[in-house]
PDB file of C-alpha atoms in Angstrom:
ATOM      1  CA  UNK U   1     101.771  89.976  93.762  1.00 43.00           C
ATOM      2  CA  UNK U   2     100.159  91.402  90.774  1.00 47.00           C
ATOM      3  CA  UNK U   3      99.729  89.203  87.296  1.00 44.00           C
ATOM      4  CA  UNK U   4      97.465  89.026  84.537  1.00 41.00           C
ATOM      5  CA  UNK U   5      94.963  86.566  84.037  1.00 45.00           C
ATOM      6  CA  UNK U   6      94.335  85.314  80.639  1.00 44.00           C
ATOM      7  CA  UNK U   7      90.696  85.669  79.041  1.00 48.00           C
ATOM      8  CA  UNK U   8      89.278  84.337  75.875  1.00 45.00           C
ATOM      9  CA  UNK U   9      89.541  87.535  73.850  1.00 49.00           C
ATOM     10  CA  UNK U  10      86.254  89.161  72.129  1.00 48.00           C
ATOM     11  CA  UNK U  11      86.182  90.430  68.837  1.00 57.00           C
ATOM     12  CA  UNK U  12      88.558  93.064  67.912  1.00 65.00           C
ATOM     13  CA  UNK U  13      86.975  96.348  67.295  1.00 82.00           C
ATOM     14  CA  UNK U  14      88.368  99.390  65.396  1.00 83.00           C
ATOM     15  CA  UNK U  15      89.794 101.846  68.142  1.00 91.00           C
ATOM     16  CA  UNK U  16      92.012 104.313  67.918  1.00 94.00           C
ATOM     17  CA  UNK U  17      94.361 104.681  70.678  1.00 95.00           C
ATOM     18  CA  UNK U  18      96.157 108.096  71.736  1.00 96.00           C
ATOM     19  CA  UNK U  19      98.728 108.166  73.860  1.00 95.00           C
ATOM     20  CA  UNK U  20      97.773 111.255  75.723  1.00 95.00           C
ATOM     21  CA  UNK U  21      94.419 113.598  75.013  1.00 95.00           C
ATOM     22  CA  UNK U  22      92.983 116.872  76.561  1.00 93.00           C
ATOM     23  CA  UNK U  23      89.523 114.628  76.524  1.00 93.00           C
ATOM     24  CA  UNK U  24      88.536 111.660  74.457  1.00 95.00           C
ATOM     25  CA  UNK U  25      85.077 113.172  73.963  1.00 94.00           C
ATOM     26  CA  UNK U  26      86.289 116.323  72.453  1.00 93.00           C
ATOM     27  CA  UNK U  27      88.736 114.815  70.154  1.00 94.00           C
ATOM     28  CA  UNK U  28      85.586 112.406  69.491  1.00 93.00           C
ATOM     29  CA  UNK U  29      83.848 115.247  68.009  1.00 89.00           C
ATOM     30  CA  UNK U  30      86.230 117.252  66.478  1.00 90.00           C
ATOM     31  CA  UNK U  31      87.976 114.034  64.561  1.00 86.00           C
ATOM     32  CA  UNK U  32      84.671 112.357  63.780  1.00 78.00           C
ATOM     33  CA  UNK U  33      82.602 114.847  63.493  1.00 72.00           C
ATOM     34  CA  UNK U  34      81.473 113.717  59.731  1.00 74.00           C
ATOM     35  CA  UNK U  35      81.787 110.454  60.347  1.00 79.00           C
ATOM     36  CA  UNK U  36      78.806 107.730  58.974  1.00 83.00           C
ATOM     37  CA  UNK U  37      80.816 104.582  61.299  1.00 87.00           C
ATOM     38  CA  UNK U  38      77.478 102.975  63.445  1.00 90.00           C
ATOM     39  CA  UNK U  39      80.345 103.127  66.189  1.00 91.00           C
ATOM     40  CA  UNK U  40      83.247 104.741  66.654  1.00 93.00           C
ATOM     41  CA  UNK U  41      85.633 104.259  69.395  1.00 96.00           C
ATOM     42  CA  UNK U  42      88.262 106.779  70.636  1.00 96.00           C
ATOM     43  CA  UNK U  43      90.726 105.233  73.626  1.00 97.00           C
ATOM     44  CA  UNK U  44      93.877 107.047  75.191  1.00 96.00           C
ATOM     45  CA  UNK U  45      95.964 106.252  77.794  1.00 96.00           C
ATOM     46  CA  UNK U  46      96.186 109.752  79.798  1.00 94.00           C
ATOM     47  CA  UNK U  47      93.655 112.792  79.395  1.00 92.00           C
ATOM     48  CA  UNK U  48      94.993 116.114  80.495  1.00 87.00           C
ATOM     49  CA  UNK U  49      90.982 117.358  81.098  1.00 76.00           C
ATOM     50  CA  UNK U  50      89.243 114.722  81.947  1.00 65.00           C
ATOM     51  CA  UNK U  51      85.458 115.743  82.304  1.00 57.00           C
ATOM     52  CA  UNK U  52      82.484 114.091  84.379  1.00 52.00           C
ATOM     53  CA  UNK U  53      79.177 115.219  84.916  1.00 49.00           C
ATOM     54  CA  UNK U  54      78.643 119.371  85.570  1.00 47.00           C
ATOM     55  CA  UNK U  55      82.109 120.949  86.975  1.00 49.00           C
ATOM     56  CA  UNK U  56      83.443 117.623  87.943  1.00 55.00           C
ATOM     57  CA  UNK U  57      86.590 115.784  86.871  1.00 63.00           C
ATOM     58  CA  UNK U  58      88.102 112.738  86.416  1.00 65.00           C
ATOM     59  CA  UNK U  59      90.980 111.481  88.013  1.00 80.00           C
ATOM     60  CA  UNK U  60      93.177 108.238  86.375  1.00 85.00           C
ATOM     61  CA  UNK U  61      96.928 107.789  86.661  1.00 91.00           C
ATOM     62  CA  UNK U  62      98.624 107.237  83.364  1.00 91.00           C
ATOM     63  CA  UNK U  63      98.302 103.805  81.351  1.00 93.00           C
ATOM     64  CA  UNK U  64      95.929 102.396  84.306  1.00 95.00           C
ATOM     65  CA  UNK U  65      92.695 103.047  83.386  1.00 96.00           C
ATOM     66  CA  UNK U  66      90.331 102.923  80.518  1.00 97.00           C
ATOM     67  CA  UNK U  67      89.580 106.179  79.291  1.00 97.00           C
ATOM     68  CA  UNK U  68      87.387 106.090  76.097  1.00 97.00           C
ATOM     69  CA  UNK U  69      84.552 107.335  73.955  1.00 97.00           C
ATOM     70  CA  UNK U  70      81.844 105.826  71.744  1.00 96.00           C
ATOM     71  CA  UNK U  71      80.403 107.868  69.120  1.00 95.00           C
ATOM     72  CA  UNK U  72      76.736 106.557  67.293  1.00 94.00           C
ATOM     73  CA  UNK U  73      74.228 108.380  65.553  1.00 94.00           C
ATOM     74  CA  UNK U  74      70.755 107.158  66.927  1.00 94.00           C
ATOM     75  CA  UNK U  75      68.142 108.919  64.483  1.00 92.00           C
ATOM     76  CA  UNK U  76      66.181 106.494  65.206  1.00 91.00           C
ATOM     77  CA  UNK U  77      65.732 107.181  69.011  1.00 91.00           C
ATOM     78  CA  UNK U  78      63.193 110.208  70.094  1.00 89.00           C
ATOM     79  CA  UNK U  79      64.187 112.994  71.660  1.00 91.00           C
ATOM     80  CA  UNK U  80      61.949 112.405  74.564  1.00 91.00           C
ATOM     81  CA  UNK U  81      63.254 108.699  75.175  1.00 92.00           C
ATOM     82  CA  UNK U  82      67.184 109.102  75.094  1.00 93.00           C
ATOM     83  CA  UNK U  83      67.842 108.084  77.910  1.00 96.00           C
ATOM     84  CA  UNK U  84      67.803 104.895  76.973  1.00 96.00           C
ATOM     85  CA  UNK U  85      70.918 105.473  74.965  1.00 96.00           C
ATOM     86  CA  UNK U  86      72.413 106.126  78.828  1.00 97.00           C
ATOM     87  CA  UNK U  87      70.704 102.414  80.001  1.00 97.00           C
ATOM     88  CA  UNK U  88      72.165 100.792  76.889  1.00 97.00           C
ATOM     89  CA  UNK U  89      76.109 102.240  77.912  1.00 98.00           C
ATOM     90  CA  UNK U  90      75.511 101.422  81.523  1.00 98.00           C
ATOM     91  CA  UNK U  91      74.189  97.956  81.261  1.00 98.00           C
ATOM     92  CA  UNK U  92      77.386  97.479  78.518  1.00 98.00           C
ATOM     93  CA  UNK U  93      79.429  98.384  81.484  1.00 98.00           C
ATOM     94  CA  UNK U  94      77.942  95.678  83.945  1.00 98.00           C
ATOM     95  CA  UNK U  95      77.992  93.052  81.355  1.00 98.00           C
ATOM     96  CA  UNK U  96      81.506  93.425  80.915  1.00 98.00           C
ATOM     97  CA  UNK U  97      82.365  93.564  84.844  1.00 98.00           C
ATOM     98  CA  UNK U  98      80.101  90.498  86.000  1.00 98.00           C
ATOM     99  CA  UNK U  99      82.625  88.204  84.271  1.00 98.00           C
ATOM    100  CA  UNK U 100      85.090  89.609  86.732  1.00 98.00           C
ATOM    101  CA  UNK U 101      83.174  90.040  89.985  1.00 98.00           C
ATOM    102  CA  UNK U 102      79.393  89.891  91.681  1.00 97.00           C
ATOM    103  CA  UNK U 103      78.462  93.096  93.302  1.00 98.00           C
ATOM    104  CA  UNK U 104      78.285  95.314  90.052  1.00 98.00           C
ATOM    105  CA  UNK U 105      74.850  97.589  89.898  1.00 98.00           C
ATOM    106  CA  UNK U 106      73.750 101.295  87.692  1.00 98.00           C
ATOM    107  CA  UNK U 107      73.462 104.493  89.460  1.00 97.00           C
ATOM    108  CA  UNK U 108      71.078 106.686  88.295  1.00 96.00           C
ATOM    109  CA  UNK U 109      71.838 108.702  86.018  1.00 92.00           C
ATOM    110  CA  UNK U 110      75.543 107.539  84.893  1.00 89.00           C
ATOM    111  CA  UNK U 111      77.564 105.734  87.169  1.00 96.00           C
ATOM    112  CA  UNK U 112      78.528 102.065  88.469  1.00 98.00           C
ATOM    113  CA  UNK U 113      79.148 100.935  91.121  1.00 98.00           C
ATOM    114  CA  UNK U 114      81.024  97.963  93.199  1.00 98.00           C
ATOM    115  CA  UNK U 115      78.424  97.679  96.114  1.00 96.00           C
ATOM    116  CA  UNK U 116      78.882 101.517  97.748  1.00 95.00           C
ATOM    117  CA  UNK U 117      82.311 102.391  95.597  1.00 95.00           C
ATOM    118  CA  UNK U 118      83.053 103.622  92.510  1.00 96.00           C
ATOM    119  CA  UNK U 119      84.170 102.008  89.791  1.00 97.00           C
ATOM    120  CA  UNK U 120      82.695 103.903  86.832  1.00 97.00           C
ATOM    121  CA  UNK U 121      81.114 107.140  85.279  1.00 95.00           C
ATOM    122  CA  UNK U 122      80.136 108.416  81.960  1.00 95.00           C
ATOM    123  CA  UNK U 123      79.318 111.736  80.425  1.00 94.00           C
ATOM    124  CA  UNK U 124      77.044 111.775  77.860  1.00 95.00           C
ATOM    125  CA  UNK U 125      76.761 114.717  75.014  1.00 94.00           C
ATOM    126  CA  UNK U 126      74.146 114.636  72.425  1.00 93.00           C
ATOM    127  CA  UNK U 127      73.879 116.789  69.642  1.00 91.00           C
ATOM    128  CA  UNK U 128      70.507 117.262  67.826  1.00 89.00           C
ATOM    129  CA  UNK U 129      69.275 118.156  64.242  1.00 84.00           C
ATOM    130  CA  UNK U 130      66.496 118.745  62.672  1.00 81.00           C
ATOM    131  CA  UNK U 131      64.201 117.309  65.969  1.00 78.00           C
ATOM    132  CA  UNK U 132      66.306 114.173  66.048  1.00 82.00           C
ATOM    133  CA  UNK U 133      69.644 112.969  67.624  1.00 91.00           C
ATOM    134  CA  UNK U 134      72.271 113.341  65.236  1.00 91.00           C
ATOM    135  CA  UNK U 135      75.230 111.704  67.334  1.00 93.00           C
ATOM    136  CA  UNK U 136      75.622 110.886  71.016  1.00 95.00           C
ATOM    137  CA  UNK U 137      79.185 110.810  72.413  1.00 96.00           C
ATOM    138  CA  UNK U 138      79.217 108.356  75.691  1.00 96.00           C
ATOM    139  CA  UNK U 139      82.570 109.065  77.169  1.00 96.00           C
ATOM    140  CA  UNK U 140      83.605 106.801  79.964  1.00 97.00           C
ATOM    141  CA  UNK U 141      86.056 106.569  82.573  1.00 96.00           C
ATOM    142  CA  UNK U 142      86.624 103.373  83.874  1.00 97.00           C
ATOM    143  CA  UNK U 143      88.889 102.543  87.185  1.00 97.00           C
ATOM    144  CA  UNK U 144      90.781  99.428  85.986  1.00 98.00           C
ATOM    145  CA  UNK U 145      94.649  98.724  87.652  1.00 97.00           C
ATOM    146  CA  UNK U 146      94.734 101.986  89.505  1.00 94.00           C
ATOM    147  CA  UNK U 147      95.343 101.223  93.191  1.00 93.00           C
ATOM    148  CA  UNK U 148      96.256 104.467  95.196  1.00 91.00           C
ATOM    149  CA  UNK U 149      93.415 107.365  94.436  1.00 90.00           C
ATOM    150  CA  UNK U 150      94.265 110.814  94.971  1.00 83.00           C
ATOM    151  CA  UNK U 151      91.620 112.934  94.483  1.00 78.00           C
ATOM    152  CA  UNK U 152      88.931 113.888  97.100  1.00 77.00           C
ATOM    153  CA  UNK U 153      86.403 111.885  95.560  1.00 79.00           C
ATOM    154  CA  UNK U 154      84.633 109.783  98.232  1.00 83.00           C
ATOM    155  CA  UNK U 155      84.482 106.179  97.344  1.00 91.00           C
ATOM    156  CA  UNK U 156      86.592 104.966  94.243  1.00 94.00           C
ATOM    157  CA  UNK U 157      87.421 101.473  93.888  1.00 96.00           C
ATOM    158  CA  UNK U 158      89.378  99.806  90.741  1.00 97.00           C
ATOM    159  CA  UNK U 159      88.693  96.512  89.180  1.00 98.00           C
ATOM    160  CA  UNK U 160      92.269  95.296  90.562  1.00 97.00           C
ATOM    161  CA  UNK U 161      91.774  96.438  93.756  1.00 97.00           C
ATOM    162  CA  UNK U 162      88.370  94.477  93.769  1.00 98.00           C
ATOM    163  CA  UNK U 163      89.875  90.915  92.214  1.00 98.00           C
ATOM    164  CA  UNK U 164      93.526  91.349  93.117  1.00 97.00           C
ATOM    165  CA  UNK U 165      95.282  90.840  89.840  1.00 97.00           C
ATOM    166  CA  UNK U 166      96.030  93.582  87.026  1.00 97.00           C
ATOM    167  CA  UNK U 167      93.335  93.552  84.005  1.00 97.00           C
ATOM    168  CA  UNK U 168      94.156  93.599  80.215  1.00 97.00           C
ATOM    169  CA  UNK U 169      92.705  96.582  79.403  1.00 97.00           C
ATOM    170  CA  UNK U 170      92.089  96.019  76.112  1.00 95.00           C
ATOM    171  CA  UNK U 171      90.666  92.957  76.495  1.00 95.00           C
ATOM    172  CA  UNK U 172      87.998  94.355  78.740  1.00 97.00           C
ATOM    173  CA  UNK U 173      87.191  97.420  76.742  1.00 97.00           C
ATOM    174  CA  UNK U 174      86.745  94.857  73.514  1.00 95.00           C
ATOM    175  CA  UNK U 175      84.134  92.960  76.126  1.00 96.00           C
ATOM    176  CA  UNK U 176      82.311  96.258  76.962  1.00 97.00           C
ATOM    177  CA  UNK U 177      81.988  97.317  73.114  1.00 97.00           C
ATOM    178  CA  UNK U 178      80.715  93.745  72.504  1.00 96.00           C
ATOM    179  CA  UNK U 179      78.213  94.271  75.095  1.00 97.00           C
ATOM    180  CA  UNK U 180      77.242  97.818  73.968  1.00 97.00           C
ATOM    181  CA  UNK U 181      76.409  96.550  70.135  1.00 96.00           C
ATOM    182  CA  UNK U 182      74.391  94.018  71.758  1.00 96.00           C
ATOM    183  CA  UNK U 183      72.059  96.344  73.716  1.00 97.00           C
ATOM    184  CA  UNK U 184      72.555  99.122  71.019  1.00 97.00           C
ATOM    185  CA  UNK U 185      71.172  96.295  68.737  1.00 96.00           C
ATOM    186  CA  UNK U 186      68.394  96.661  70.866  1.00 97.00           C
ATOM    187  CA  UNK U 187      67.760 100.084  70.583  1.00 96.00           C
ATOM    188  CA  UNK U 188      67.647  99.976  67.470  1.00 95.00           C
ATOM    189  CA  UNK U 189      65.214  97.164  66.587  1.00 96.00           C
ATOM    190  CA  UNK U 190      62.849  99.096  68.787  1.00 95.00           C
ATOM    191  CA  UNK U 191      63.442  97.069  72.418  1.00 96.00           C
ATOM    192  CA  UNK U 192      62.887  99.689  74.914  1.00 96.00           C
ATOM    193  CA  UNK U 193      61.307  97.352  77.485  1.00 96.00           C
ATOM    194  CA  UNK U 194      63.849  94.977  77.667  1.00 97.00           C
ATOM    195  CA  UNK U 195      66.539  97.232  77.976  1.00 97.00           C
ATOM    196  CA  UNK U 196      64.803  99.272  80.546  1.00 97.00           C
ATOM    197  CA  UNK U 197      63.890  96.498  82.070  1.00 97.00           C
ATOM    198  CA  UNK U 198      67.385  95.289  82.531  1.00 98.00           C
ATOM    199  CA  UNK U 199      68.355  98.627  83.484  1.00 98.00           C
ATOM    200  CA  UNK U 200      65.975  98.605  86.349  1.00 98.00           C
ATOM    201  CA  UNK U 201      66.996  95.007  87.525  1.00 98.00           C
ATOM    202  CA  UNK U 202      70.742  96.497  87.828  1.00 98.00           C
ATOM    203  CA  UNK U 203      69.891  99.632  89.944  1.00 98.00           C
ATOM    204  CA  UNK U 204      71.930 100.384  92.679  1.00 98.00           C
ATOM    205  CA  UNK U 205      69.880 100.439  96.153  1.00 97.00           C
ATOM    206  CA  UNK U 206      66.714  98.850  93.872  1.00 96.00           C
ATOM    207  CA  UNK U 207      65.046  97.182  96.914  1.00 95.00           C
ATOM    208  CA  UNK U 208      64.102  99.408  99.880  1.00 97.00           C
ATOM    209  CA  UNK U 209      63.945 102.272 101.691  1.00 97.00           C
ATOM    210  CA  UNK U 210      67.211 104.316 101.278  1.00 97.00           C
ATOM    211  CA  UNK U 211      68.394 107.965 102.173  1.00 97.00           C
ATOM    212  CA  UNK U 212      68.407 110.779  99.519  1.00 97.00           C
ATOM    213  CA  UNK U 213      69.424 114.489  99.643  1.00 97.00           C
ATOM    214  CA  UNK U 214      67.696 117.341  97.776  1.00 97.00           C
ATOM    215  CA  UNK U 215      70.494 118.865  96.142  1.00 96.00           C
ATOM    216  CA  UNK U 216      68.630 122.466  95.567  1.00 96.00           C
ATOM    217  CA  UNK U 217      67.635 122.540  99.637  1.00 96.00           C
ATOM    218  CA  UNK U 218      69.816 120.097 101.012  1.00 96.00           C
ATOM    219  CA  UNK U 219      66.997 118.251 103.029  1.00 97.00           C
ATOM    220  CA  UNK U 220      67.467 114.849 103.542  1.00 97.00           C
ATOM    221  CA  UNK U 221      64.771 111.702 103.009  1.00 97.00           C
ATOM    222  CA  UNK U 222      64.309 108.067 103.081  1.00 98.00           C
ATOM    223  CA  UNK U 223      62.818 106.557  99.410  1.00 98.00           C
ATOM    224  CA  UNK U 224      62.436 104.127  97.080  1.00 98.00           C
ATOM    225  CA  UNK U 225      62.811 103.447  93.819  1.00 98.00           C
ATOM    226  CA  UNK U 226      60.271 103.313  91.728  1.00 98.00           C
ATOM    227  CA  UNK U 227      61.556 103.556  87.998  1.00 97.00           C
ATOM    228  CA  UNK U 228      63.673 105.414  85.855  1.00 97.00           C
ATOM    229  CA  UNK U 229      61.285 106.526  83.693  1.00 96.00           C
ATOM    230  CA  UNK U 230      62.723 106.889  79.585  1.00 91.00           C
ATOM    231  CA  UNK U 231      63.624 110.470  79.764  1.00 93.00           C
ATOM    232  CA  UNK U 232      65.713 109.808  82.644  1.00 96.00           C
ATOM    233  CA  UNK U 233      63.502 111.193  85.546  1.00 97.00           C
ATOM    234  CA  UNK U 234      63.900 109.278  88.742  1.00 97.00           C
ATOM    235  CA  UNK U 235      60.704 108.311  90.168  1.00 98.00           C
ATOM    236  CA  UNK U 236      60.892 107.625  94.131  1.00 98.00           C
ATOM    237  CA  UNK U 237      58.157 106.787  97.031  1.00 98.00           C
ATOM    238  CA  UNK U 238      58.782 108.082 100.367  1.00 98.00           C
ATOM    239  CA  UNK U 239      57.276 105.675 103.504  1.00 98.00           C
ATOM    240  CA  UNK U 240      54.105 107.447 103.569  1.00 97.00           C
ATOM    241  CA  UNK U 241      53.279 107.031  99.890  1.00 97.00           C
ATOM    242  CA  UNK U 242      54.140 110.460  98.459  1.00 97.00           C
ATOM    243  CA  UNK U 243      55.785 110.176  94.924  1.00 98.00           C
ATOM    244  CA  UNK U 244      58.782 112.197  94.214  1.00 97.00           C
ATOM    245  CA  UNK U 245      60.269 112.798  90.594  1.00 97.00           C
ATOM    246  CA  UNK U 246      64.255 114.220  90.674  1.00 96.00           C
ATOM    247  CA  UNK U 247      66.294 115.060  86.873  1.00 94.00           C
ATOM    248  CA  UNK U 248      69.443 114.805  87.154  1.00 91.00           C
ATOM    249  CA  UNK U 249      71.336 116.073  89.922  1.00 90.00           C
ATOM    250  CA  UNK U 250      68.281 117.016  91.542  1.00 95.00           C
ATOM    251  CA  UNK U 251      68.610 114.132  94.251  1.00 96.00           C
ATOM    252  CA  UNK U 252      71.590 112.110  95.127  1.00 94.00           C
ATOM    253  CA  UNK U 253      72.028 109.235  97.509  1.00 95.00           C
ATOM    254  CA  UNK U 254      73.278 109.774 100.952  1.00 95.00           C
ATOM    255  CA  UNK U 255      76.480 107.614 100.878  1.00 90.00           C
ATOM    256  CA  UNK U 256      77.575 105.243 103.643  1.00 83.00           C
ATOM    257  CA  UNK U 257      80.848 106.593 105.143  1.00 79.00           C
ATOM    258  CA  UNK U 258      84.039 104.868 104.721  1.00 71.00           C
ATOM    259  CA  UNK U 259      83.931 103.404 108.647  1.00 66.00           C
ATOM    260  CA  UNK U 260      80.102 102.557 107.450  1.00 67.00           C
ATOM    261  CA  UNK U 261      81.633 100.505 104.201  1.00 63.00           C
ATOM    262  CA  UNK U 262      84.244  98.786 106.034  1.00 65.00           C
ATOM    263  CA  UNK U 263      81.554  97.513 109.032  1.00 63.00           C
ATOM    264  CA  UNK U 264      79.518  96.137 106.112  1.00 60.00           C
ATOM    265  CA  UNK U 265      82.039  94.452 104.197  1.00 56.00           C
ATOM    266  CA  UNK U 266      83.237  93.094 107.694  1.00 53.00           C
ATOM    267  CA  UNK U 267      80.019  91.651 108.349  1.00 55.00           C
ATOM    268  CA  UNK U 268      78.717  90.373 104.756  1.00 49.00           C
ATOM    269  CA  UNK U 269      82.171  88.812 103.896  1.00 45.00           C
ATOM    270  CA  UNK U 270      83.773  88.303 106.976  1.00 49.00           C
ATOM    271  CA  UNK U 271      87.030  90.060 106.005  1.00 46.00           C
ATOM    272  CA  UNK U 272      88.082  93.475 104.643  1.00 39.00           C
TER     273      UNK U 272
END
């Protein structure tokens, strides 16, 4: 039986929430476009064109999910280092789940993950002016009470499906843009090591030997991780010491199957 468990709310921030959008992040820009808010925060319950990263898209059944974008205007940050704007939205994201479950860890570049599922990605747009960042849109889509995925997208998971009881969504997305002013806070008093190093102690697959693919040739090869370094180029060491650097989407992790998942959460927890 699904119910809702009752959380001590955050702060209340100042969202607006649609009903239905083609994409948050578009009506983000073309709503806000002039806007001098530190953050602004667009939410709706459906979009009809849901974007991820490159051609992909998002799939999130009506009134389930959270769906939302942030809008901030980081002149401060240098061209060269924002992708730390990326570490600051992801970590804002993990803060937010730990109070719900363990098992939460970053991606590289955007997403989160529940051990080897799913539960999160974000698309981030920047626009730049005169050789700064004028605003950068992080538009998220977060798998909250859905619990039937349609799409063929291998491994999504939902927050409900993880702790077995249906989420107030609004309560959580207050939580995350708590979180986010905290580390955005950061950012802007000039703390690029702790964030990054918080970052880097939340990467998925951070300890060992794991298997990548070469997106461009399709080869396949065990690494590490290294860092992320503040542009966002992934720095990896194969076993016999040669160092690797990948931008985005030009590795990805090799993915356990689903028969793969299920033998590992049969042997670390002892049930399915």
């Amino acid at each position: 039986m699904w119910f809702f468990k009752k959380k001590q709310k955050a702060p209340q921030w100042n969202i607006t929430w649609l009903d239905e959008v083609d994409s948050t992040n578009d009506y983000m820009r073309q709503q806000n476009a002039t806007s001098n808010e530190r953050l602004c925060v667009v939410a709706a319950d459906f979009q009809r064109k849901g974007r991820g990263q490159g051609s992909n898209t998002w799939e999130s059944e009506a009134g389930k999910n959270l769906l939302f974008s942030i809008m901030t205007h980081p002149t401060m940050v240098p061209i060269r280092t924002q992708f730390l704007l990326s570490m600051a939205g992801a970590l804002a994201l993990k803060q937010a789940l730990d109070a719900y479950t363990d098992g939460i860890s970053l991606k590289w570049p955007n997403d989160v993950y529940w051990n080897d599922c799913k539960i999160s990605g974000t698309l981030i747009e920047t626009s730049i002016a005169h050789g700064h960042i004028k605003d950068c849109v992080f538009g998220v889509g977060l798998n909250v009470n859905q619990t039937q995925f349609r799409s063929d997208a291998p491994n999504p998971i939902s927050l409900a499906q993880i702790v077995g009881y249906e989420i107030d969504r609004r309560t959580l997305l207050n939580d995350i843009l708590t979180a986010f002013d905290q580390y955005y806070r950061w950012i802007e008093n000039g703390q690029y090591a702790d964030l990054s190093a918080c970052y880097h102690a939340a990467l998925y697959r951070r300890k060992g030997f794991h298997t990548y693919r070469d997106t461009a040739t399709n080869e396949t090869f065990e690494a590490a991780i290294i860092e992320v370094e503040d542009d966002g180029t992934l720095v990896l060491r194969t076993p016999d010491g040669h160092i690797r650097e990948a931008q985005f989407k030009a590795v990805e992790h090799v993915l356990p199957t689903p028969t793969e998942r299920k033998n590992e959460q049969t042997k670390e927890y002892g049930k399915i």
